[in-house]
PDB file of C-alpha atoms in Angstrom:
ATOM      1  CA  UNK A  68      85.737  98.100 111.272  1.00 76.00           C
ATOM      2  CA  UNK A  69      85.123  99.997 108.039  1.00 82.00           C
ATOM      3  CA  UNK A  70      88.500 100.219 106.715  1.00 87.00           C
ATOM      4  CA  UNK A  71      88.006  98.486 103.432  1.00 89.00           C
ATOM      5  CA  UNK A  72      85.026 100.768 102.956  1.00 89.00           C
ATOM      6  CA  UNK A  73      87.780 103.476 103.469  1.00 88.00           C
ATOM      7  CA  UNK A  74      90.154 101.959 101.193  1.00 91.00           C
ATOM      8  CA  UNK A  75      87.693 102.089  97.758  1.00 91.00           C
ATOM      9  CA  UNK A  76      86.593 105.585  98.680  1.00 90.00           C
ATOM     10  CA  UNK A  77      90.738 106.381  98.815  1.00 89.00           C
ATOM     11  CA  UNK A  78      91.636 104.314  95.695  1.00 90.00           C
ATOM     12  CA  UNK A  79      88.973 105.751  93.870  1.00 91.00           C
ATOM     13  CA  UNK A  80      89.417 108.562  94.583  1.00 87.00           C
ATOM     14  CA  UNK A  81      93.597 108.180  93.702  1.00 88.00           C
ATOM     15  CA  UNK A  82      92.044 106.448  90.248  1.00 89.00           C
ATOM     16  CA  UNK A  83      90.158 109.542  89.367  1.00 87.00           C
ATOM     17  CA  UNK A  84      92.432 112.167  90.368  1.00 83.00           C
ATOM     18  CA  UNK A  85      94.972 110.494  87.953  1.00 85.00           C
ATOM     19  CA  UNK A  86      92.603 110.144  85.504  1.00 86.00           C
ATOM     20  CA  UNK A  87      91.117 113.427  85.198  1.00 80.00           C
ATOM     21  CA  UNK A  88      94.741 115.014  85.366  1.00 80.00           C
ATOM     22  CA  UNK A  89      96.255 113.111  82.144  1.00 81.00           C
ATOM     23  CA  UNK A  90      92.712 114.163  80.649  1.00 79.00           C
ATOM     24  CA  UNK A  91      92.227 117.867  81.534  1.00 73.00           C
ATOM     25  CA  UNK A  92      95.357 119.026  83.178  1.00 74.00           C
ATOM     26  CA  UNK A  93      95.515 121.654  86.673  1.00 69.00           C
ATOM     27  CA  UNK A  94      96.088 119.474  88.803  1.00 66.00           C
ATOM     28  CA  UNK A  95      95.116 120.876  92.338  1.00 68.00           C
ATOM     29  CA  UNK A  96      95.882 120.595  96.526  1.00 68.00           C
ATOM     30  CA  UNK A  97      93.102 120.199  98.228  1.00 66.00           C
ATOM     31  CA  UNK A  98      94.300 120.190 102.341  1.00 67.00           C
ATOM     32  CA  UNK A  99      92.782 117.108 103.706  1.00 62.00           C
ATOM     33  CA  UNK A 100      93.798 118.337 107.387  1.00 59.00           C
ATOM     34  CA  UNK A 101      95.413 115.767 108.900  1.00 61.00           C
ATOM     35  CA  UNK A 102      95.259 116.670 112.300  1.00 58.00           C
ATOM     36  CA  UNK A 103      92.982 116.159 115.055  1.00 58.00           C
ATOM     37  CA  UNK A 104      89.482 116.213 113.789  1.00 57.00           C
ATOM     38  CA  UNK A 105      88.473 119.589 114.601  1.00 64.00           C
ATOM     39  CA  UNK A 106      85.403 120.887 112.057  1.00 73.00           C
ATOM     40  CA  UNK A 107      83.055 119.835 109.741  1.00 76.00           C
ATOM     41  CA  UNK A 108      82.341 119.550 106.342  1.00 81.00           C
ATOM     42  CA  UNK A 109      79.247 120.574 105.071  1.00 83.00           C
ATOM     43  CA  UNK A 110      76.799 118.336 102.659  1.00 83.00           C
ATOM     44  CA  UNK A 111      77.467 120.300 100.204  1.00 84.00           C
ATOM     45  CA  UNK A 112      80.849 120.964 100.451  1.00 83.00           C
ATOM     46  CA  UNK A 113      81.171 117.032 100.424  1.00 83.00           C
ATOM     47  CA  UNK A 114      79.242 116.509  97.700  1.00 84.00           C
ATOM     48  CA  UNK A 115      80.892 118.747  95.066  1.00 83.00           C
ATOM     49  CA  UNK A 116      84.378 117.854  96.079  1.00 82.00           C
ATOM     50  CA  UNK A 117      83.330 113.759  95.480  1.00 85.00           C
ATOM     51  CA  UNK A 118      80.425 113.392  93.839  1.00 85.00           C
ATOM     52  CA  UNK A 119      82.052 113.415  89.817  1.00 84.00           C
ATOM     53  CA  UNK A 120      85.061 111.306  91.583  1.00 86.00           C
ATOM     54  CA  UNK A 121      82.880 108.651  93.587  1.00 88.00           C
ATOM     55  CA  UNK A 122      79.738 109.271  94.305  1.00 88.00           C
ATOM     56  CA  UNK A 123      78.289 109.549  91.248  1.00 90.00           C
ATOM     57  CA  UNK A 124      80.643 105.757  90.018  1.00 91.00           C
ATOM     58  CA  UNK A 125      79.262 103.982  93.241  1.00 92.00           C
ATOM     59  CA  UNK A 126      75.527 105.372  91.965  1.00 94.00           C
ATOM     60  CA  UNK A 127      75.891 103.873  87.899  1.00 94.00           C
ATOM     61  CA  UNK A 128      78.023 100.602  89.525  1.00 94.00           C
ATOM     62  CA  UNK A 129      74.663 100.179  92.040  1.00 95.00           C
ATOM     63  CA  UNK A 130      72.249 100.917  88.767  1.00 96.00           C
ATOM     64  CA  UNK A 131      74.422  98.062  87.169  1.00 95.00           C
ATOM     65  CA  UNK A 132      74.252  95.622  90.131  1.00 94.00           C
ATOM     66  CA  UNK A 133      70.766  96.286  90.656  1.00 94.00           C
ATOM     67  CA  UNK A 134      70.254  94.565  86.940  1.00 94.00           C
ATOM     68  CA  UNK A 135      72.397  91.851  87.818  1.00 91.00           C
ATOM     69  CA  UNK A 136      71.022  90.932  91.359  1.00 92.00           C
ATOM     70  CA  UNK A 137      67.725  90.810  89.142  1.00 92.00           C
ATOM     71  CA  UNK A 138      68.578  88.783  86.138  1.00 91.00           C
ATOM     72  CA  UNK A 139      70.963  86.408  88.186  1.00 90.00           C
ATOM     73  CA  UNK A 140      72.347  86.330  91.969  1.00 84.00           C
ATOM     74  CA  UNK A 141      75.062  84.441  93.248  1.00 88.00           C
ATOM     75  CA  UNK A 142      76.488  85.416  96.683  1.00 88.00           C
ATOM     76  CA  UNK A 143      80.094  87.040  95.331  1.00 87.00           C
ATOM     77  CA  UNK A 144      78.043  89.424  93.734  1.00 89.00           C
ATOM     78  CA  UNK A 145      78.443  90.954  97.728  1.00 90.00           C
ATOM     79  CA  UNK A 146      81.868  92.280  97.383  1.00 92.00           C
ATOM     80  CA  UNK A 147      80.359  94.122  94.716  1.00 93.00           C
ATOM     81  CA  UNK A 148      77.777  95.985  96.775  1.00 93.00           C
ATOM     82  CA  UNK A 149      80.098  96.501  99.309  1.00 92.00           C
ATOM     83  CA  UNK A 150      82.268  98.381  96.671  1.00 92.00           C
ATOM     84  CA  UNK A 151      79.030 100.890  95.414  1.00 93.00           C
ATOM     85  CA  UNK A 152      78.192 101.454  99.232  1.00 93.00           C
ATOM     86  CA  UNK A 153      81.348 102.353 100.060  1.00 91.00           C
ATOM     87  CA  UNK A 154      81.799 104.732  97.106  1.00 91.00           C
ATOM     88  CA  UNK A 155      78.317 106.147  97.238  1.00 91.00           C
ATOM     89  CA  UNK A 156      78.918 106.571 101.725  1.00 89.00           C
ATOM     90  CA  UNK A 157      82.232 107.104 102.558  1.00 88.00           C
ATOM     91  CA  UNK A 158      82.594 110.596 102.335  1.00 84.00           C
ATOM     92  CA  UNK A 159      79.548 111.190 105.138  1.00 84.00           C
ATOM     93  CA  UNK A 160      80.688 108.386 107.086  1.00 84.00           C
ATOM     94  CA  UNK A 161      84.707 109.554 107.212  1.00 81.00           C
ATOM     95  CA  UNK A 162      83.887 113.338 107.869  1.00 78.00           C
ATOM     96  CA  UNK A 163      84.724 114.394 111.627  1.00 72.00           C
ATOM     97  CA  UNK A 164      82.094 114.628 114.079  1.00 72.00           C
ATOM     98  CA  UNK A 165      78.795 113.332 111.666  1.00 76.00           C
ATOM     99  CA  UNK A 166      77.144 111.397 113.427  1.00 78.00           C
ATOM    100  CA  UNK A 167      75.376 114.404 115.767  1.00 82.00           C
ATOM    101  CA  UNK A 168      72.246 114.950 115.545  1.00 86.00           C
ATOM    102  CA  UNK A 169      71.532 118.651 115.539  1.00 88.00           C
ATOM    103  CA  UNK A 170      74.371 119.385 113.212  1.00 85.00           C
ATOM    104  CA  UNK A 171      72.875 116.797 110.883  1.00 85.00           C
ATOM    105  CA  UNK A 172      69.735 118.198 110.395  1.00 88.00           C
ATOM    106  CA  UNK A 173      71.536 121.282 109.863  1.00 88.00           C
ATOM    107  CA  UNK A 174      73.312 120.399 107.257  1.00 86.00           C
ATOM    108  CA  UNK A 175      70.652 118.707 105.791  1.00 87.00           C
ATOM    109  CA  UNK A 176      68.993 122.212 106.146  1.00 90.00           C
ATOM    110  CA  UNK A 177      71.421 123.797 103.879  1.00 87.00           C
ATOM    111  CA  UNK A 178      71.799 120.797 101.544  1.00 86.00           C
ATOM    112  CA  UNK A 179      68.484 120.955 100.232  1.00 87.00           C
ATOM    113  CA  UNK A 180      69.129 125.135 100.375  1.00 87.00           C
ATOM    114  CA  UNK A 181      72.188 124.173  98.447  1.00 84.00           C
ATOM    115  CA  UNK A 182      70.481 121.951  95.904  1.00 84.00           C
ATOM    116  CA  UNK A 183      67.483 125.173  95.304  1.00 84.00           C
ATOM    117  CA  UNK A 184      69.768 127.867  94.775  1.00 83.00           C
ATOM    118  CA  UNK A 185      70.350 129.459  91.982  1.00 72.00           C
ATOM    119  CA  UNK A 186      67.263 128.281  89.891  1.00 71.00           C
ATOM    120  CA  UNK A 187      65.802 132.162  89.767  1.00 71.00           C
ATOM    121  CA  UNK A 188      68.675 133.811  89.685  1.00 69.00           C
ATOM    122  CA  UNK A 189      72.754 133.692  89.950  1.00 72.00           C
ATOM    123  CA  UNK A 190      74.397 132.423  93.363  1.00 76.00           C
ATOM    124  CA  UNK A 191      77.877 131.406  93.597  1.00 77.00           C
ATOM    125  CA  UNK A 192      77.313 129.695  95.835  1.00 79.00           C
ATOM    126  CA  UNK A 193      74.779 126.303  94.256  1.00 82.00           C
ATOM    127  CA  UNK A 194      74.638 123.322  93.249  1.00 80.00           C
ATOM    128  CA  UNK A 195      73.794 124.610  89.267  1.00 81.00           C
ATOM    129  CA  UNK A 196      76.797 126.504  89.889  1.00 82.00           C
ATOM    130  CA  UNK A 197      78.593 123.336  90.674  1.00 79.00           C
ATOM    131  CA  UNK A 198      77.495 121.986  87.740  1.00 82.00           C
ATOM    132  CA  UNK A 199      78.592 124.665  85.273  1.00 82.00           C
ATOM    133  CA  UNK A 200      82.239 124.615  86.465  1.00 79.00           C
ATOM    134  CA  UNK A 201      82.209 120.723  86.141  1.00 79.00           C
ATOM    135  CA  UNK A 202      80.977 121.257  82.798  1.00 81.00           C
ATOM    136  CA  UNK A 203      83.394 124.152  81.695  1.00 81.00           C
ATOM    137  CA  UNK A 204      86.613 122.100  82.229  1.00 71.00           C
ATOM    138  CA  UNK A 205      85.328 119.969  79.478  1.00 73.00           C
ATOM    139  CA  UNK A 206      83.631 122.421  77.308  1.00 78.00           C
ATOM    140  CA  UNK A 207      86.198 125.653  78.513  1.00 73.00           C
ATOM    141  CA  UNK A 208      85.596 128.603  79.690  1.00 70.00           C
ATOM    142  CA  UNK A 209      83.520 132.000  77.983  1.00 67.00           C
ATOM    143  CA  UNK A 210      85.458 135.264  78.047  1.00 63.00           C
ATOM    144  CA  UNK A 211      83.363 137.802  78.274  1.00 59.00           C
TER     145      UNK A 211
END
């Protein structure tokens, strides 16, 4: 069972929500769809929702963990590997119907398009728009 990975992920989401709401304010609700698993979210949607709260912190911890394992490896570090993988992979592992091959291929193509959109012209639904929106929480939004 991968329940511990899900617990690591949800705990990180809860702590990030509390810290960001205390720092910046602006709490908002993201529907979880507690019903049956009928739809799946695209990679781009998952990335934009969970990058700052789970994926980035998991990658930072993974880089530090790799350095620790290169300098001195001990068996208890395996639990930290499990934690890092849980933070990075859980948004995709617990997406309903994630392991459908055709949907995965289409999602991957759309994710690459989402990452490259907005480079030459303005695109509302793109990675650069997501980064700009995330930055406005700290710097504020310009009024035109």
